[in-house]
């Protein structure tokens, strides 16, 4: 829901710092950055209770309103200084049961990536840089010939690290189903949704490895009931369950950092005998090895909330 509001509502700005599953959630700013050096977002109220936009399936939203400026601070005081988003979720209705469902598949593509020089061009520029500093060449003319003709791929490899760890596309699948209905005395609403995303990492089929992915299951159920002609009761349940799978050695930010820092001549992806390079510090280790051969880590999250309201 955070991503949907960006660019569709006047005065609302969104920014996304990552496209990776589980991190591709926009930061919502209604009145800009509230305090210098901070990034305080808007206050989000879901059915009157404070929450997060990413915890609500867009299909569960009945209506929403955005309060800005004096309208927000007048009602919510300091908490509404950066704007307020009011979300009202769907409830049951009188009448025969209504069932709705959807299934969507989305293909995400990496469109803009930095382009890196091959080993021979890199070696020539490295020599030029050292010459400008008054230093001796890093690579001799013989070395340059070996690199240019790829005569010794273990001593002088030619590796594009982004090509080794990234693929151009990734998949995202979403499923949703809801049912609502009821009579004059009670009305109900029930929904369940699933989100399954994989990442644009090129992973080998090896043991003790799982694909980088983010899965989320959301659910919501509520019932409105008349206890007496003047007394009404509302009971609701909502929540989510998430599973986030990452490489075991570190977070994926490290993969990008090392892929940017390593030169194409540092070491090969694999040696001819099948062994893998392990080199230096974490900042200079092989992103291919770290992505595929250091196991995986899984983090789980969940939310479970019950709401009971009796009103006359």
CSV table of C-alpha atoms in Angstrom, one decimal:
chain,number,residue,atom,x,y,z
A,1,UNK,CA,0.0,0.0,0.0
A,2,UNK,CA,2.9,2.3,0.6
A,3,UNK,CA,4.1,1.9,-3.0
A,4,UNK,CA,0.6,2.5,-4.4
A,5,UNK,CA,0.1,5.9,-2.8
A,6,UNK,CA,3.3,7.4,-4.2
A,7,UNK,CA,2.5,9.6,-7.2
A,8,UNK,CA,-1.3,9.1,-6.9
A,9,UNK,CA,-2.1,11.5,-4.0
A,10,UNK,CA,-1.3,15.2,-4.1
A,11,UNK,CA,1.4,16.2,-1.5
A,12,UNK,CA,2.5,12.6,-0.8
A,13,UNK,CA,6.1,11.6,-1.6
A,14,UNK,CA,7.5,8.1,-1.5
A,15,UNK,CA,11.0,6.9,-1.7
A,16,UNK,CA,12.3,3.3,-2.1
A,17,UNK,CA,15.9,2.5,-1.3
A,18,UNK,CA,15.9,-1.1,-2.3
A,19,UNK,CA,14.1,-3.4,-4.8
A,20,UNK,CA,15.0,-6.5,-2.9
A,21,UNK,CA,12.2,-8.7,-1.6
A,22,UNK,CA,11.4,-7.7,2.0
A,23,UNK,CA,13.1,-4.3,1.6
A,24,UNK,CA,11.1,-2.9,-1.3
A,25,UNK,CA,8.7,-0.9,0.8
A,26,UNK,CA,8.5,2.8,0.2
A,27,UNK,CA,9.0,5.4,3.0
A,28,UNK,CA,5.9,7.7,3.0
A,29,UNK,CA,6.4,11.4,3.5
A,30,UNK,CA,3.4,13.7,3.5
A,31,UNK,CA,5.0,16.9,4.7
A,32,UNK,CA,8.6,16.2,3.7
A,33,UNK,CA,11.2,15.4,6.4
A,34,UNK,CA,9.8,16.5,9.7
A,35,UNK,CA,13.0,17.2,11.5
A,36,UNK,CA,16.5,18.0,10.2
A,37,UNK,CA,18.5,14.9,9.8
A,38,UNK,CA,15.6,12.6,10.5
A,39,UNK,CA,13.1,10.8,8.3
A,40,UNK,CA,10.0,10.8,10.4
A,41,UNK,CA,7.1,9.5,8.4
A,42,UNK,CA,3.3,9.9,8.7
A,43,UNK,CA,1.1,8.6,11.5
A,44,UNK,CA,-0.9,5.7,10.2
A,45,UNK,CA,-4.2,4.7,11.8
A,46,UNK,CA,-5.9,1.5,10.7
A,47,UNK,CA,-9.5,1.4,12.0
A,48,UNK,CA,-8.5,3.9,14.6
A,49,UNK,CA,-5.4,1.9,15.8
A,50,UNK,CA,-1.8,2.8,15.0
A,51,UNK,CA,-0.2,0.5,12.5
A,52,UNK,CA,1.8,0.3,9.3
A,53,UNK,CA,0.6,0.5,5.7
A,54,UNK,CA,2.6,-2.5,4.6
A,55,UNK,CA,0.6,-4.7,7.0
A,56,UNK,CA,-2.7,-4.1,5.1
A,57,UNK,CA,-3.6,-5.8,1.9
A,58,UNK,CA,-4.8,-3.2,-0.6
A,59,UNK,CA,-7.9,-5.3,-1.3
A,60,UNK,CA,-8.9,-5.1,2.4
A,61,UNK,CA,-9.1,-1.3,2.2
A,62,UNK,CA,-12.6,0.2,2.1
A,63,UNK,CA,-11.5,3.8,2.2
A,64,UNK,CA,-8.6,6.0,3.2
A,65,UNK,CA,-8.0,9.7,3.9
A,66,UNK,CA,-4.8,11.8,4.2
A,67,UNK,CA,-4.7,14.7,6.6
A,68,UNK,CA,-2.1,17.4,6.2
A,69,UNK,CA,-1.0,20.6,7.8
A,70,UNK,CA,-3.4,22.1,10.4
A,71,UNK,CA,-6.1,19.4,9.9
A,72,UNK,CA,-3.7,16.7,11.2
A,73,UNK,CA,-2.2,18.6,14.1
A,74,UNK,CA,-5.5,19.9,15.3
A,75,UNK,CA,-6.9,16.4,15.9
A,76,UNK,CA,-3.7,14.4,16.7
A,77,UNK,CA,-1.4,17.1,18.0
A,78,UNK,CA,2.4,16.4,17.8
A,79,UNK,CA,1.8,12.9,16.6
A,80,UNK,CA,0.2,14.3,13.4
A,81,UNK,CA,2.9,16.8,12.7
A,82,UNK,CA,4.1,14.9,9.7
A,83,UNK,CA,0.6,14.0,8.4
A,84,UNK,CA,-1.9,11.3,9.1
A,85,UNK,CA,-3.1,8.4,7.0
A,86,UNK,CA,-6.5,7.1,8.0
A,87,UNK,CA,-7.3,3.6,6.8
A,88,UNK,CA,-10.8,2.0,7.1
A,89,UNK,CA,-10.8,-1.7,6.3
A,90,UNK,CA,-13.7,-3.7,4.9
A,91,UNK,CA,-16.5,-5.0,7.1
A,92,UNK,CA,-19.4,-7.4,6.6
A,93,UNK,CA,-22.6,-6.4,4.8
A,94,UNK,CA,-26.2,-7.7,5.0
A,95,UNK,CA,-27.2,-10.0,2.2
A,96,UNK,CA,-26.0,-13.2,0.5
A,97,UNK,CA,-22.4,-14.1,0.6
A,98,UNK,CA,-20.0,-12.2,-1.7
A,99,UNK,CA,-16.7,-14.0,-2.7
A,100,UNK,CA,-13.9,-12.3,-4.5
A,101,UNK,CA,-10.5,-13.6,-5.5
A,102,UNK,CA,-7.4,-12.6,-7.5
A,103,UNK,CA,-4.1,-14.0,-8.6
A,104,UNK,CA,-1.3,-11.9,-10.1
A,105,UNK,CA,2.2,-12.6,-11.4
A,106,UNK,CA,4.7,-9.8,-11.8
A,107,UNK,CA,8.1,-10.0,-13.6
A,108,UNK,CA,10.6,-7.5,-12.3
A,109,UNK,CA,13.6,-6.5,-14.5
A,110,UNK,CA,16.9,-5.0,-13.6
A,111,UNK,CA,17.2,-2.1,-16.1
A,112,UNK,CA,20.0,0.1,-14.9
A,113,UNK,CA,23.3,-1.4,-13.6
A,114,UNK,CA,26.8,0.0,-13.7
A,115,UNK,CA,29.0,-1.3,-16.5
A,116,UNK,CA,32.5,-2.5,-15.6
A,117,UNK,CA,35.6,-2.8,-17.8
A,118,UNK,CA,37.1,-6.2,-18.7
A,119,UNK,CA,40.4,-7.3,-17.4
A,120,UNK,CA,42.6,-6.0,-20.2
A,121,UNK,CA,41.1,-2.5,-20.2
A,122,UNK,CA,41.3,-2.4,-16.4
A,123,UNK,CA,45.0,-3.4,-16.5
A,124,UNK,CA,45.9,-0.7,-19.0
A,125,UNK,CA,44.1,2.0,-16.9
A,126,UNK,CA,45.8,0.7,-13.8
A,127,UNK,CA,49.2,1.2,-15.4
A,128,UNK,CA,48.2,4.7,-16.6
A,129,UNK,CA,47.1,5.6,-13.0
A,130,UNK,CA,50.4,4.5,-11.6
A,131,UNK,CA,52.3,6.3,-14.3
A,132,UNK,CA,50.5,9.6,-13.4
A,133,UNK,CA,51.6,9.0,-9.8
A,134,UNK,CA,55.2,8.4,-10.8
A,135,UNK,CA,55.1,4.7,-9.9
A,136,UNK,CA,56.1,1.6,-11.9
A,137,UNK,CA,53.6,-0.3,-14.0
A,138,UNK,CA,51.4,-2.8,-12.2
A,139,UNK,CA,51.3,-5.1,-15.2
A,140,UNK,CA,54.2,-5.7,-17.6
A,141,UNK,CA,53.8,-5.9,-21.3
A,142,UNK,CA,54.0,-9.7,-21.0
A,143,UNK,CA,51.3,-9.6,-18.4
A,144,UNK,CA,49.1,-7.5,-20.7
A,145,UNK,CA,49.5,-10.0,-23.5
A,146,UNK,CA,48.6,-12.9,-21.2
A,147,UNK,CA,45.5,-10.9,-20.0
A,148,UNK,CA,44.5,-9.9,-23.5
A,149,UNK,CA,44.6,-13.4,-24.9
A,150,UNK,CA,43.3,-15.1,-21.7
A,151,UNK,CA,46.2,-17.4,-21.5
A,152,UNK,CA,46.2,-17.9,-17.8
A,153,UNK,CA,42.6,-17.6,-16.4
A,154,UNK,CA,43.6,-18.6,-12.9
A,155,UNK,CA,46.5,-16.1,-12.4
A,156,UNK,CA,44.9,-13.4,-14.6
A,157,UNK,CA,41.1,-14.1,-14.7
A,158,UNK,CA,38.5,-11.8,-16.3
A,159,UNK,CA,35.5,-11.8,-14.0
A,160,UNK,CA,32.4,-9.5,-14.1
A,161,UNK,CA,31.2,-10.1,-10.6
A,162,UNK,CA,27.7,-8.7,-11.2
A,163,UNK,CA,27.2,-11.1,-14.1
A,164,UNK,CA,28.2,-13.9,-11.7
A,165,UNK,CA,25.7,-13.1,-9.0
A,166,UNK,CA,22.8,-11.4,-10.7
A,167,UNK,CA,20.1,-12.4,-13.2
A,168,UNK,CA,18.1,-9.8,-15.1
A,169,UNK,CA,14.6,-10.8,-13.9
A,170,UNK,CA,12.8,-12.0,-10.8
A,171,UNK,CA,9.2,-13.1,-10.1
A,172,UNK,CA,6.6,-11.9,-7.7
A,173,UNK,CA,3.3,-13.7,-7.1
A,174,UNK,CA,0.3,-12.5,-5.1
A,175,UNK,CA,-2.9,-14.3,-4.2
A,176,UNK,CA,-6.0,-13.0,-2.4
A,177,UNK,CA,-9.5,-14.3,-1.5
A,178,UNK,CA,-12.2,-12.7,0.6
A,179,UNK,CA,-15.8,-13.4,1.6
A,180,UNK,CA,-18.4,-11.1,3.2
A,181,UNK,CA,-22.1,-11.3,4.0
A,182,UNK,CA,-24.5,-11.6,6.9
A,183,UNK,CA,-28.0,-10.7,8.0
A,184,UNK,CA,-29.7,-8.1,10.1
A,185,UNK,CA,-28.3,-9.2,13.4
A,186,UNK,CA,-24.7,-10.0,12.4
A,187,UNK,CA,-22.4,-9.4,9.4
A,188,UNK,CA,-18.9,-10.9,8.7
A,189,UNK,CA,-15.8,-10.4,6.6
A,190,UNK,CA,-13.0,-12.8,6.1
A,191,UNK,CA,-9.9,-12.5,3.9
A,192,UNK,CA,-6.5,-14.2,3.3
A,193,UNK,CA,-3.7,-13.1,1.1
A,194,UNK,CA,-0.3,-14.5,0.1
A,195,UNK,CA,2.8,-12.7,-1.3
A,196,UNK,CA,5.8,-14.7,-2.7
A,197,UNK,CA,8.8,-13.0,-4.1
A,198,UNK,CA,12.2,-14.2,-5.2
A,199,UNK,CA,15.2,-12.0,-5.8
A,200,UNK,CA,17.4,-11.3,-8.9
A,201,UNK,CA,20.3,-13.3,-7.6
A,202,UNK,CA,21.8,-16.1,-9.8
A,203,UNK,CA,22.2,-19.0,-7.4
A,204,UNK,CA,23.7,-22.4,-8.0
A,205,UNK,CA,22.0,-25.6,-7.2
A,206,UNK,CA,24.2,-26.6,-4.2
A,207,UNK,CA,23.6,-28.2,-0.8
A,208,UNK,CA,22.8,-26.1,2.3
A,209,UNK,CA,21.4,-23.2,0.2
A,210,UNK,CA,18.0,-21.7,-0.3
A,211,UNK,CA,17.0,-19.0,-2.8
A,212,UNK,CA,16.9,-15.5,-1.5
A,213,UNK,CA,13.2,-14.8,-1.1
A,214,UNK,CA,10.5,-13.1,0.9
A,215,UNK,CA,7.1,-14.7,1.7
A,216,UNK,CA,4.2,-13.1,3.5
A,217,UNK,CA,0.8,-14.5,4.5
A,218,UNK,CA,-1.9,-11.9,5.7
A,219,UNK,CA,-5.3,-12.6,7.2
A,220,UNK,CA,-8.2,-10.6,8.4
A,221,UNK,CA,-11.6,-11.5,9.9
A,222,UNK,CA,-14.3,-9.5,11.7
A,223,UNK,CA,-17.9,-9.7,12.8
A,224,UNK,CA,-20.4,-7.0,13.6
A,225,UNK,CA,-23.2,-8.1,15.8
A,226,UNK,CA,-26.2,-6.5,17.5
A,227,UNK,CA,-26.4,-7.5,21.1
A,228,UNK,CA,-29.5,-5.5,21.8
A,229,UNK,CA,-31.4,-3.0,19.7
A,230,UNK,CA,-29.0,-0.2,21.0
A,231,UNK,CA,-25.8,-2.2,21.7
A,232,UNK,CA,-23.4,-3.3,19.0
A,233,UNK,CA,-20.3,-5.4,19.3
A,234,UNK,CA,-17.3,-5.6,16.9
A,235,UNK,CA,-14.8,-8.4,17.1
A,236,UNK,CA,-11.8,-8.5,14.7
A,237,UNK,CA,-8.7,-10.6,14.1
A,238,UNK,CA,-5.9,-9.6,11.8
A,239,UNK,CA,-2.2,-10.3,11.4
A,240,UNK,CA,0.6,-11.6,9.2
A,241,UNK,CA,3.3,-14.2,9.0
A,242,UNK,CA,6.6,-13.5,7.1
A,243,UNK,CA,9.6,-15.6,6.2
A,244,UNK,CA,12.8,-13.9,4.8
A,245,UNK,CA,15.6,-16.0,3.5
A,246,UNK,CA,19.1,-14.5,3.0
A,247,UNK,CA,22.6,-15.9,2.4
A,248,UNK,CA,24.2,-17.3,5.6
A,249,UNK,CA,27.4,-15.3,5.6
A,250,UNK,CA,26.0,-11.8,5.8
A,251,UNK,CA,23.2,-9.5,4.5
A,252,UNK,CA,23.0,-8.9,0.7
A,253,UNK,CA,24.3,-5.4,1.0
A,254,UNK,CA,27.7,-7.0,1.4
A,255,UNK,CA,27.3,-8.9,-1.9
A,256,UNK,CA,26.8,-5.6,-3.7
A,257,UNK,CA,29.7,-3.9,-1.9
A,258,UNK,CA,32.2,-6.7,-2.8
A,259,UNK,CA,31.0,-6.9,-6.4
A,260,UNK,CA,31.7,-3.2,-6.8
A,261,UNK,CA,35.1,-3.3,-5.1
A,262,UNK,CA,36.7,-6.4,-6.6
A,263,UNK,CA,38.7,-6.0,-9.8
A,264,UNK,CA,38.2,-8.5,-12.7
A,265,UNK,CA,41.8,-9.7,-12.1
A,266,UNK,CA,41.6,-10.3,-8.3
A,267,UNK,CA,40.8,-14.0,-8.4
A,268,UNK,CA,38.6,-16.4,-10.5
A,269,UNK,CA,35.1,-17.5,-9.7
A,270,UNK,CA,36.4,-21.1,-9.3
A,271,UNK,CA,39.8,-22.7,-9.7
A,272,UNK,CA,40.4,-25.4,-12.3
A,273,UNK,CA,40.3,-28.1,-9.6
A,274,UNK,CA,36.9,-26.9,-8.4
A,275,UNK,CA,38.1,-25.1,-5.2
A,276,UNK,CA,36.7,-21.7,-4.3
A,277,UNK,CA,38.7,-18.6,-3.5
A,278,UNK,CA,38.8,-17.2,0.0
A,279,UNK,CA,40.6,-14.0,0.2
A,280,UNK,CA,41.4,-11.2,2.6
A,281,UNK,CA,38.7,-9.6,4.7
A,282,UNK,CA,34.9,-9.8,4.3
A,283,UNK,CA,34.9,-6.6,2.1
A,284,UNK,CA,37.2,-8.4,-0.4
A,285,UNK,CA,35.8,-11.9,-0.4
A,286,UNK,CA,34.1,-13.6,-3.3
A,287,UNK,CA,30.5,-12.6,-3.6
A,288,UNK,CA,29.8,-15.8,-5.7
A,289,UNK,CA,31.1,-17.9,-2.9
A,290,UNK,CA,29.3,-16.0,-0.2
A,291,UNK,CA,26.0,-16.2,-2.1
A,292,UNK,CA,26.1,-19.9,-2.9
A,293,UNK,CA,28.4,-21.8,-0.4
A,294,UNK,CA,27.9,-20.2,3.0
A,295,UNK,CA,24.5,-21.6,3.8
A,296,UNK,CA,21.5,-19.5,4.5
A,297,UNK,CA,19.7,-17.6,7.3
A,298,UNK,CA,16.0,-17.4,7.8
A,299,UNK,CA,14.2,-14.8,9.8
A,300,UNK,CA,10.5,-15.0,10.7
A,301,UNK,CA,8.1,-12.3,11.7
A,302,UNK,CA,4.5,-12.3,12.8
A,303,UNK,CA,1.7,-10.1,14.1
A,304,UNK,CA,-1.5,-11.3,15.8
A,305,UNK,CA,-4.1,-8.7,17.0
A,306,UNK,CA,-7.5,-9.1,18.5
A,307,UNK,CA,-9.9,-6.2,18.7
A,308,UNK,CA,-13.1,-6.1,20.7
A,309,UNK,CA,-15.4,-3.1,20.8
A,310,UNK,CA,-18.8,-2.7,22.4
A,311,UNK,CA,-20.7,0.5,21.7
A,312,UNK,CA,-24.2,1.9,22.4
